[in-house]
């Protein structure tokens, strides 16, 4: 099974080339959405269900 992970932390985007082998070795597909600082609740709610996990920074996670 392949895991699907959203990476919304901008600092991780900058280092992804150094880390991509770790995701590949662990059967993880990653998505890197365009992020300036953080994703809002309005941006996360429509997409979050398709992911098994998220590596985030200061994103607006709520009960929704």
Coordinates of N, CA and C in Angstrom, one line a residue:
X1 N 0.8 -1.2 0.0 CA 0.0 0.0 0.0 C 0.9 1.2 0.0
X2 N 0.5 2.2 -0.8 CA 1.2 3.5 -0.8 C 0.5 4.5 0.1
X3 N 1.2 5.2 0.9 CA 0.7 6.2 1.7 C 0.7 7.5 1.0
X4 N -0.3 8.4 1.2 CA -0.4 9.7 0.6 C -0.3 10.7 1.7
X5 N 0.7 11.6 1.5 CA 1.0 12.6 2.5 C 1.1 14.0 1.9
X6 N 0.4 14.9 2.5 CA 0.5 16.3 2.1 C 1.6 17.0 2.9
X7 N 2.4 17.8 2.2 CA 3.5 18.5 2.9 C 3.2 20.0 2.6
X8 N 2.7 20.7 3.7 CA 2.3 22.1 3.5 C 3.3 23.0 4.2
X9 N 4.3 22.5 4.9 CA 5.3 23.3 5.6 C 6.3 23.9 4.5
X10 N 6.3 25.2 4.4 CA 7.2 25.8 3.3 C 8.6 25.4 3.5
X11 N 9.1 25.3 4.7 CA 10.5 25.0 5.0 C 10.8 23.5 4.5
X12 N 9.8 22.6 4.5 CA 10.0 21.3 4.0 C 10.1 21.3 2.5
X13 N 9.3 22.2 1.8 CA 9.4 22.3 0.4 C 10.8 22.6 -0.1
X14 N 11.5 23.5 0.7 CA 12.8 23.9 0.3 C 13.8 22.8 0.4
X15 N 13.6 21.8 1.3 CA 14.5 20.7 1.5 C 14.1 19.4 0.9
X16 N 13.0 19.4 0.1 CA 12.4 18.2 -0.4 C 13.4 17.3 -1.2
X17 N 14.3 17.9 -1.9 CA 15.3 17.1 -2.7 C 16.1 16.3 -1.8
X18 N 16.5 16.8 -0.6 CA 17.3 16.0 0.4 C 16.5 14.9 1.0
X19 N 15.2 15.0 1.1 CA 14.3 14.1 1.8 C 13.6 13.1 0.9
X20 N 13.5 13.4 -0.3 CA 12.6 12.6 -1.2 C 12.9 11.1 -1.2
X21 N 14.2 10.7 -1.0 CA 14.5 9.3 -1.0 C 13.9 8.6 0.3
X22 N 13.7 9.3 1.3 CA 13.1 8.7 2.5 C 11.6 8.4 2.2
X23 N 10.9 9.3 1.6 CA 9.5 9.0 1.2 C 9.5 7.8 0.2
X24 N 10.3 7.8 -0.8 CA 10.3 6.7 -1.7 C 10.6 5.4 -1.1
X25 N 11.6 5.3 -0.2 CA 11.9 4.1 0.5 C 10.8 3.5 1.4
X26 N 9.9 4.4 1.8 CA 8.8 4.1 2.7 C 7.5 4.0 2.0
X27 N 7.5 4.0 0.7 CA 6.3 3.8 -0.1 C 5.3 5.0 0.2
X28 N 5.8 6.2 0.2 CA 5.0 7.4 0.5 C 5.0 8.3 -0.7
X29 N 3.8 8.6 -1.2 CA 3.6 9.6 -2.3 C 3.3 10.9 -1.6
X30 N 4.0 12.0 -2.0 CA 3.8 13.3 -1.4 C 3.2 14.3 -2.4
X31 N 2.5 15.2 -1.8 CA 1.9 16.3 -2.6 C 2.5 17.6 -1.9
X32 N 2.9 18.5 -2.8 CA 3.5 19.8 -2.3 C 2.7 20.9 -2.9
X33 N 1.6 21.3 -2.2 CA 0.8 22.4 -2.8 C 1.5 23.7 -2.7
X34 N 1.2 24.6 -3.6 CA 1.8 26.0 -3.4 C 1.4 26.6 -2.1
X35 N 2.4 26.9 -1.3 CA 2.1 27.5 0.0 C 3.1 28.7 0.2
X36 N 2.5 29.9 0.6 CA 3.4 31.0 0.9 C 3.8 30.9 2.4
X37 N 2.8 30.8 3.3 CA 3.1 30.7 4.7 C 2.4 29.5 5.4
X38 N 1.1 29.4 5.0 CA 0.3 28.3 5.6 C -1.0 28.1 4.8
X39 N -1.6 27.0 5.0 CA -2.9 26.7 4.3 C -4.0 27.1 5.3
X40 N -5.1 27.7 4.8 CA -6.2 28.0 5.7 C -7.2 26.9 5.8
X41 N -8.1 27.0 6.7 CA -9.1 26.0 6.8 C -9.9 25.8 5.5
X42 N -10.2 26.9 4.9 CA -10.9 26.8 3.6 C -10.1 26.1 2.5
X43 N -8.8 26.2 2.6 CA -8.0 25.5 1.6 C -7.8 24.0 2.0
X44 N -7.8 23.7 3.2 CA -7.6 22.3 3.7 C -8.9 21.4 3.6
X45 N -10.0 22.0 4.0 CA -11.2 21.1 4.1 C -11.5 20.4 2.8
X46 N -11.5 21.0 1.6 CA -11.8 20.3 0.4 C -10.8 19.2 0.0
X47 N -9.6 19.2 0.5 CA -8.6 18.2 0.0 C -8.1 17.2 1.1
X48 N -8.3 17.5 2.3 CA -7.7 16.7 3.4 C -8.0 15.3 3.4
X49 N -9.3 14.9 3.0 CA -9.7 13.5 3.1 C -8.9 12.5 2.3
X50 N -8.3 13.0 1.2 CA -7.5 12.1 0.3 C -6.1 11.8 0.9
X51 N -5.8 12.3 2.0 CA -4.4 12.0 2.6 C -4.5 11.1 3.8
X52 N -3.4 10.4 3.9 CA -3.2 9.5 5.1 C -2.5 10.3 6.2
X53 N -1.8 11.3 5.8 CA -1.1 12.1 6.8 C -0.7 13.5 6.2
X54 N -0.2 14.3 7.1 CA 0.2 15.7 6.7 C 1.5 16.1 7.5
X55 N 2.4 16.7 6.8 CA 3.5 17.4 7.5 C 3.2 18.9 7.3
X56 N 2.9 19.5 8.4 CA 2.4 20.9 8.3 C 3.2 21.8 9.2
X57 N 3.0 23.1 9.0 CA 3.6 24.1 9.7 C 2.6 24.8 10.6
X58 N 2.2 26.0 10.2 CA 1.3 26.8 11.0 C -0.1 26.8 10.4
X59 N -0.5 25.7 9.7 CA -1.8 25.6 9.0 C -2.9 25.7 10.0
X60 N -4.1 26.1 9.5 CA -5.3 26.3 10.4 C -6.1 25.0 10.5
X61 N -5.7 24.1 11.4 CA -6.4 22.9 11.6 C -7.5 23.1 12.6
X62 N -8.7 22.7 12.3 CA -9.8 22.8 13.2 C -10.6 21.5 13.3
X63 N -11.7 21.4 14.0 CA -12.5 20.2 14.1 C -13.1 19.8 12.8
X64 N -13.3 20.8 11.9 CA -13.9 20.5 10.6 C -13.0 19.5 9.9

